[in-house]
PDB file of C-alpha atoms in Angstrom:
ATOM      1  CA  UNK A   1      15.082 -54.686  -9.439  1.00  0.00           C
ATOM      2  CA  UNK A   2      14.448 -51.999  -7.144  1.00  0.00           C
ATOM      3  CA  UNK A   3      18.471 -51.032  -8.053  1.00  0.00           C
ATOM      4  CA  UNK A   4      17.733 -50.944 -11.874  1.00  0.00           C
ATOM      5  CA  UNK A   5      15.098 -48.442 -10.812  1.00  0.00           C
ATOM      6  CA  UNK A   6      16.455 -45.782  -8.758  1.00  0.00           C
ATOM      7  CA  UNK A   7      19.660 -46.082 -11.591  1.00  0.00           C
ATOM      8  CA  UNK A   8      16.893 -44.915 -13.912  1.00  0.00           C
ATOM      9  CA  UNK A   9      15.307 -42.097 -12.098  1.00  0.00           C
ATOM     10  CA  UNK A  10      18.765 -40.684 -11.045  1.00  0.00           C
ATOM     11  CA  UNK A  11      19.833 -40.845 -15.352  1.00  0.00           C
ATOM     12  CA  UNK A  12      16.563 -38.937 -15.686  1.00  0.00           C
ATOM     13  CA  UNK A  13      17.038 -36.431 -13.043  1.00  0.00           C
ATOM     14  CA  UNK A  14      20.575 -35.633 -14.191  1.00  0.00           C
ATOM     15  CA  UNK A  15      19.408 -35.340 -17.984  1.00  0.00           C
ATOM     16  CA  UNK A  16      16.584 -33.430 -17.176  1.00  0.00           C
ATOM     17  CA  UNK A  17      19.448 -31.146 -14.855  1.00  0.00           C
ATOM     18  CA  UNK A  18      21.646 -30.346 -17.709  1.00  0.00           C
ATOM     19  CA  UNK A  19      18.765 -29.765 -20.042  1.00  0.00           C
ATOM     20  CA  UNK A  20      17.489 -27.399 -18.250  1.00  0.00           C
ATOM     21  CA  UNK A  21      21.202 -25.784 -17.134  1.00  0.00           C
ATOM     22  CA  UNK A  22      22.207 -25.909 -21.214  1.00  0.00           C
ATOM     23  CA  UNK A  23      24.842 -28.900 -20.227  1.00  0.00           C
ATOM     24  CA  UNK A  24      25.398 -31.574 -22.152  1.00  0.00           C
ATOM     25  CA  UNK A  25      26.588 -35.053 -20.913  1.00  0.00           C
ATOM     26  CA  UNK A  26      29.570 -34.369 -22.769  1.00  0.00           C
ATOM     27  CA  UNK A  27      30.448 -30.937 -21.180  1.00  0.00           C
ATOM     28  CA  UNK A  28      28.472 -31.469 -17.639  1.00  0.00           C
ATOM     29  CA  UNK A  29      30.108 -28.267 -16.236  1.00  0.00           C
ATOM     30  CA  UNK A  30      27.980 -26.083 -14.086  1.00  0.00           C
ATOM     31  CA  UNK A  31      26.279 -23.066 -15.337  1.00  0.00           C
ATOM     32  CA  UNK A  32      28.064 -20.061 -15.801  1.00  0.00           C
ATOM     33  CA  UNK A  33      27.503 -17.234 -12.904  1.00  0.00           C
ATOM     34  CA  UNK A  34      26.887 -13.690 -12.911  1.00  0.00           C
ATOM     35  CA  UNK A  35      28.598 -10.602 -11.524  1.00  0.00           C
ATOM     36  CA  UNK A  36      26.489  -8.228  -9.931  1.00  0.00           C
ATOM     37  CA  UNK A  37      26.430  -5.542 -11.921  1.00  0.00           C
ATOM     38  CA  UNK A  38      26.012  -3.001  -8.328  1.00  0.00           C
ATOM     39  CA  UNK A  39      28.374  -4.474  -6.094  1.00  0.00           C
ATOM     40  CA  UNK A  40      31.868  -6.261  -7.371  1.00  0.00           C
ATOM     41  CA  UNK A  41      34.144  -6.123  -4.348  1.00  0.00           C
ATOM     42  CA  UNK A  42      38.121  -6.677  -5.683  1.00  0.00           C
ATOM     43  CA  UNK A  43      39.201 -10.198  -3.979  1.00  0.00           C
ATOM     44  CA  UNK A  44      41.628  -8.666  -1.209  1.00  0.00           C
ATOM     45  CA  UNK A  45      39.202  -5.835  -0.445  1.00  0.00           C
ATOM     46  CA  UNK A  46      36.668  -6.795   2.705  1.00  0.00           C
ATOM     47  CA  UNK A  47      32.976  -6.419   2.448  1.00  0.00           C
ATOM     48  CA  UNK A  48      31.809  -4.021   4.820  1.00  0.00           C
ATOM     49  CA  UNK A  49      27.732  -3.090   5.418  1.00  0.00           C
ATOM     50  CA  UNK A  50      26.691   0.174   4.720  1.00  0.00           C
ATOM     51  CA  UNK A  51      25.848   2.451   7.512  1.00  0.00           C
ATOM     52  CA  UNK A  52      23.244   5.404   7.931  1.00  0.00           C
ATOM     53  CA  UNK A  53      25.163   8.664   8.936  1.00  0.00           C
ATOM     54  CA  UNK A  54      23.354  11.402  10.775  1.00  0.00           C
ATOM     55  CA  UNK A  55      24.592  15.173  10.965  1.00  0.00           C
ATOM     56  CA  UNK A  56      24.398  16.614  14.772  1.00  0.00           C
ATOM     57  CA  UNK A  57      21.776  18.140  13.711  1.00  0.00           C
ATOM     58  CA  UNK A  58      19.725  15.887  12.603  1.00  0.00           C
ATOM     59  CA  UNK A  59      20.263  13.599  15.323  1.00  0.00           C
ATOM     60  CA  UNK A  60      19.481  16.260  17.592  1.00  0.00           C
ATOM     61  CA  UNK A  61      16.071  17.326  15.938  1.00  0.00           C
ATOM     62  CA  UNK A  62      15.301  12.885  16.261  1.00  0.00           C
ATOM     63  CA  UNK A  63      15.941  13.768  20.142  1.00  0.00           C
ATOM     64  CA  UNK A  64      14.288  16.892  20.665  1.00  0.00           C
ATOM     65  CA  UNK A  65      11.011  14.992  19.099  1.00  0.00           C
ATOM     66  CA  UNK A  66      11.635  11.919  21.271  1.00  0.00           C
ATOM     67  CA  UNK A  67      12.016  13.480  24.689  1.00  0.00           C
ATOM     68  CA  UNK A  68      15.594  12.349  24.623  1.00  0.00           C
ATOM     69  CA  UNK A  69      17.826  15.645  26.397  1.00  0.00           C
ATOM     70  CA  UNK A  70      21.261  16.029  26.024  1.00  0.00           C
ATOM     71  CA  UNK A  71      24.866  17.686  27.809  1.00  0.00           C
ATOM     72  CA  UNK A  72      27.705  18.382  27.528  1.00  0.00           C
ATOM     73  CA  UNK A  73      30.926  19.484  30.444  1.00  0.00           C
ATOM     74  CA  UNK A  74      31.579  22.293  27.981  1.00  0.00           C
ATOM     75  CA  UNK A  75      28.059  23.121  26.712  1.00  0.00           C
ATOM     76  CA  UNK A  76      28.932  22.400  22.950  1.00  0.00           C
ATOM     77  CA  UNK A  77      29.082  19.625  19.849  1.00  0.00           C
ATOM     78  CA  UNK A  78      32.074  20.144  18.159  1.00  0.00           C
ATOM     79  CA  UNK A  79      33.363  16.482  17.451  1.00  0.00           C
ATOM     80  CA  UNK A  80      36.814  17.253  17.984  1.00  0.00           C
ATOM     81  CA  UNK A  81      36.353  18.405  21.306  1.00  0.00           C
ATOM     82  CA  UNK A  82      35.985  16.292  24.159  1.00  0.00           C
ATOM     83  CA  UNK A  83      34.318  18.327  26.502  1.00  0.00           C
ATOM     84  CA  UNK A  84      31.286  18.613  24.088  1.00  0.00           C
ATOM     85  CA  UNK A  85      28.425  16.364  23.258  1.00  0.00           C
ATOM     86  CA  UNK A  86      28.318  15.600  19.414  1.00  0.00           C
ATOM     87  CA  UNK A  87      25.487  13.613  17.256  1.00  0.00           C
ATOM     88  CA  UNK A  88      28.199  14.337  13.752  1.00  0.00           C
ATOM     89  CA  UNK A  89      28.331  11.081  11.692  1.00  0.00           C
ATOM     90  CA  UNK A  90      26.056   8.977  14.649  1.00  0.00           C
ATOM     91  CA  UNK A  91      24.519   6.016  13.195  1.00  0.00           C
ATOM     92  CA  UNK A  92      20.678   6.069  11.977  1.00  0.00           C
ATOM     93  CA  UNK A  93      20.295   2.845  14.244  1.00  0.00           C
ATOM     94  CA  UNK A  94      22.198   4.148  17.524  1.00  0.00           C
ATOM     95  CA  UNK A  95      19.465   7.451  17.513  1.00  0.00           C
ATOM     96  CA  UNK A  96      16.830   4.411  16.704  1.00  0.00           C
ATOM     97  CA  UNK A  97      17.864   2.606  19.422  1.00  0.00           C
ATOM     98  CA  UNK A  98      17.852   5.691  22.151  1.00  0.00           C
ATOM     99  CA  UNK A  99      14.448   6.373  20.801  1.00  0.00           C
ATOM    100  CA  UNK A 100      13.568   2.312  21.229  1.00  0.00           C
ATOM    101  CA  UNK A 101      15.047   2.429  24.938  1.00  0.00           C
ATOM    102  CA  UNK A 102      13.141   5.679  25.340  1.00  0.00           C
ATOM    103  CA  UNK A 103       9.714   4.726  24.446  1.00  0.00           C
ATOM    104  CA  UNK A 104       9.780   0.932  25.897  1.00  0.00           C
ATOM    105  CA  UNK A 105      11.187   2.345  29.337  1.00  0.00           C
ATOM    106  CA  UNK A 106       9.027   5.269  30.024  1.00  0.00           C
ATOM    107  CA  UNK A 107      12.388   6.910  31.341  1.00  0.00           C
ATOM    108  CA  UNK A 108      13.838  10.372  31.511  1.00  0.00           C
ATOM    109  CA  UNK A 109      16.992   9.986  28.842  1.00  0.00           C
ATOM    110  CA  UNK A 110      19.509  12.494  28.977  1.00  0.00           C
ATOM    111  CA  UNK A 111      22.631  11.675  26.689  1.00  0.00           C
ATOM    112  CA  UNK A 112      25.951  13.024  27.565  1.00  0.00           C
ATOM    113  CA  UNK A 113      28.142  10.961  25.181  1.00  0.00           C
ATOM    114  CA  UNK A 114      28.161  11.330  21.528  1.00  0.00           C
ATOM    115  CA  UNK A 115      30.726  11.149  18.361  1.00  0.00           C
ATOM    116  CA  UNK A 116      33.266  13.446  20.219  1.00  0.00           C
ATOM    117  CA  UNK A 117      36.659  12.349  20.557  1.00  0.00           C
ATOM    118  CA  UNK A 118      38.149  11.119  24.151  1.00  0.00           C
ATOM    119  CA  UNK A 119      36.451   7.862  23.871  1.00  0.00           C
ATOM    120  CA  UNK A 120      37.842   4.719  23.784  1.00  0.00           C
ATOM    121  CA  UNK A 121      38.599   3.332  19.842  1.00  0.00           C
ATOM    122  CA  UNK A 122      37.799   0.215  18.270  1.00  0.00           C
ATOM    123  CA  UNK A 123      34.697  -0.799  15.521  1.00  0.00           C
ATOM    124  CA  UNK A 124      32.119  -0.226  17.858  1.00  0.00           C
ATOM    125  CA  UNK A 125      32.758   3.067  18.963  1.00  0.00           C
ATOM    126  CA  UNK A 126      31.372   6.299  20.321  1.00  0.00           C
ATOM    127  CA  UNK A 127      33.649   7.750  17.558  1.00  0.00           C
ATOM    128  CA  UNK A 128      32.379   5.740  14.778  1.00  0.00           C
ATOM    129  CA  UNK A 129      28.768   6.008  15.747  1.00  0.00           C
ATOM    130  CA  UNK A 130      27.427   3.048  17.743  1.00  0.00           C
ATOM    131  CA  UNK A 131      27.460   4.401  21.180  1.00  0.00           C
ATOM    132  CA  UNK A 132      25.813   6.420  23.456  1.00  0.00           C
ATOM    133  CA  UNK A 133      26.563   6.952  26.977  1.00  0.00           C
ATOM    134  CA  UNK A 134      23.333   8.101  29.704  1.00  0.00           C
ATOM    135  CA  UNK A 135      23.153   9.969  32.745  1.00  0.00           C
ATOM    136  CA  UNK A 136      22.702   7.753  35.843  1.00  0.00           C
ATOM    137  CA  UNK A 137      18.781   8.010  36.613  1.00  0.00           C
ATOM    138  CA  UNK A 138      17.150   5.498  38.675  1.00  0.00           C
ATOM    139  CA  UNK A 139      14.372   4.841  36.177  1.00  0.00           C
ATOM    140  CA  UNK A 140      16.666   3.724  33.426  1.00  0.00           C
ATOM    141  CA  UNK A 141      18.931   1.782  35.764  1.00  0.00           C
ATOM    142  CA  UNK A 142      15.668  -0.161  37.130  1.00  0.00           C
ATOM    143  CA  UNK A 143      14.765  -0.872  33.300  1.00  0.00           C
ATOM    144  CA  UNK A 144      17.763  -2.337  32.190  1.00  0.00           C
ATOM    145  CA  UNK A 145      18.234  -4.609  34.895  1.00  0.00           C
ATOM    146  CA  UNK A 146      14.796  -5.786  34.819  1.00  0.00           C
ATOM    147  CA  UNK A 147      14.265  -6.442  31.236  1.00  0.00           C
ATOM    148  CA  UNK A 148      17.888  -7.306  29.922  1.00  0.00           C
ATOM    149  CA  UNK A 149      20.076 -10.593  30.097  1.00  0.00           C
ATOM    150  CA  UNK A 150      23.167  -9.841  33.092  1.00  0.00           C
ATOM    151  CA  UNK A 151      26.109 -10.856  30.970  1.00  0.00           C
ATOM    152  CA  UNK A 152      29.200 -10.159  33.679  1.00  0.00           C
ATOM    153  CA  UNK A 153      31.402  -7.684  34.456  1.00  0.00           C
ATOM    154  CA  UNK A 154      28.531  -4.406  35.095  1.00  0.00           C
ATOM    155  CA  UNK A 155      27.160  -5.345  31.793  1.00  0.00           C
ATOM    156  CA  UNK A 156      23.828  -6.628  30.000  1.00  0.00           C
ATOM    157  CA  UNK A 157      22.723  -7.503  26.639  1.00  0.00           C
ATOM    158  CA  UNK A 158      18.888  -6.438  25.418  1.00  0.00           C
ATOM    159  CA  UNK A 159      16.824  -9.086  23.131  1.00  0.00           C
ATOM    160  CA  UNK A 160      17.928  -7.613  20.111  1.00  0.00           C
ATOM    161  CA  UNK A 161      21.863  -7.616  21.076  1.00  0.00           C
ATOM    162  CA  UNK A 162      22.958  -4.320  22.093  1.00  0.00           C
ATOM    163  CA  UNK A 163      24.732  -3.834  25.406  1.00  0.00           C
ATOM    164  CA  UNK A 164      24.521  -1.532  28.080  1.00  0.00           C
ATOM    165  CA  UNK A 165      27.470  -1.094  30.652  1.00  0.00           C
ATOM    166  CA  UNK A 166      27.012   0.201  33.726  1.00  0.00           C
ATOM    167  CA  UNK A 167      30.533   2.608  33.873  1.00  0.00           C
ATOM    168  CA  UNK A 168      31.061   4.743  37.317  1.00  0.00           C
ATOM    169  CA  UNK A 169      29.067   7.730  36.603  1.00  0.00           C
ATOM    170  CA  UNK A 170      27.083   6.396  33.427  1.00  0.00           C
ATOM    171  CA  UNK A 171      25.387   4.219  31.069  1.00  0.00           C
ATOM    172  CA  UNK A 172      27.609   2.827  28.170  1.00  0.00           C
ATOM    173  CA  UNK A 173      25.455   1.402  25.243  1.00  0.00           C
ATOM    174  CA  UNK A 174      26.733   0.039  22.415  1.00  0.00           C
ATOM    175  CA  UNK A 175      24.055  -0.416  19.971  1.00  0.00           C
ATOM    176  CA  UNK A 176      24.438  -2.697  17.184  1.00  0.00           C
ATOM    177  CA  UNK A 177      20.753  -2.409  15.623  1.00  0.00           C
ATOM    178  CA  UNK A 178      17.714  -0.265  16.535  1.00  0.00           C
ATOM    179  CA  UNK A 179      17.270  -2.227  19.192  1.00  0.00           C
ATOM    180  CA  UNK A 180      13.363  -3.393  17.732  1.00  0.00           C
ATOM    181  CA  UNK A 181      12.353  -0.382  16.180  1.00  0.00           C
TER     182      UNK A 181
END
């Protein structure tokens, strides 16, 4: 009995399905879907997210209002040179996240690693945008080990994912999001 019943509900589920989809019993096939009208990536090209691109000098003017200094070996920000200190093409979230790290830490900030060449390459790079590397003050030092997750190897991951790696002479932060702005 009990059988006979759920039989009948699941015949009037699925009826009451393809109604409302336009099916029939006698073509049951799904739905047709839609392209998006904005965004129709060809099948062998990869889906990449869009990033925020600052110009040096905007980046620099997000600084300057922050409290965030900068240098540079050869007291410049041409990109192409690696003796300067360049904001060019930095990502919206990597100035974010300086200005996050800033304002939670109370800390002096002086960035003296940008977008210029002579960094190492890969996705996540100075070159492409998500780094930042940090004079070695005590303050920030104290911060990071206090309040972030020691993940091996001179390194350690905030809450919201980024990581900071303590190099010889400075702070290597790879930021990956605003860090909670």
């Amino acid at each position: 009995m009990r059988t006979g019943r759920l039989r009948a509900t699941v015949v009037a589920v699925a009826t009451a399905l393809l109604t409302i989809t336009g099916a029939t019993t006698a073509s049951a096939s799904p739905a047709p879907t839609h392209q998006d009208v904005v965004f129709q990536p060809a099948a062998d090209t990869p889906v990449t997210a869009l990033v925020t691109k600052l110009s040096h000098a905007d980046a620099a003017a997000r600084f300057r209002a922050a409290g965030i200094t900068w240098s540079s070996s050869g007291g410049c920000s041409d990109r192409n040179n690696p003796t300067c200190t360049s904001f060019s093409q930095i990502n919206l979230t990597t100035v974010q996240g300086a200005e996050t790290l800033k304002r939670a830490s109370g800390c002096a900030l002086n960035i003296t690693g940008g977008t210029e060449t002579g960094h190492a390459s890969g996705t996540y790079s100075h070159w492409n945008g998500y780094k930042l590397d940090y004079s070695l003050y005590s303050c920030v030092g104290n911060y990071i080990r206090a309040n972030f997750t020691y993940i091996g190897g001179n390194k350690w991951r905030s809450g919201s994912g980024n990581i900071y790696f303590l190099e010889s002479n400075h702070w290597d932060v790879t930021y990956y999001n605003c860090g909670g702005c």
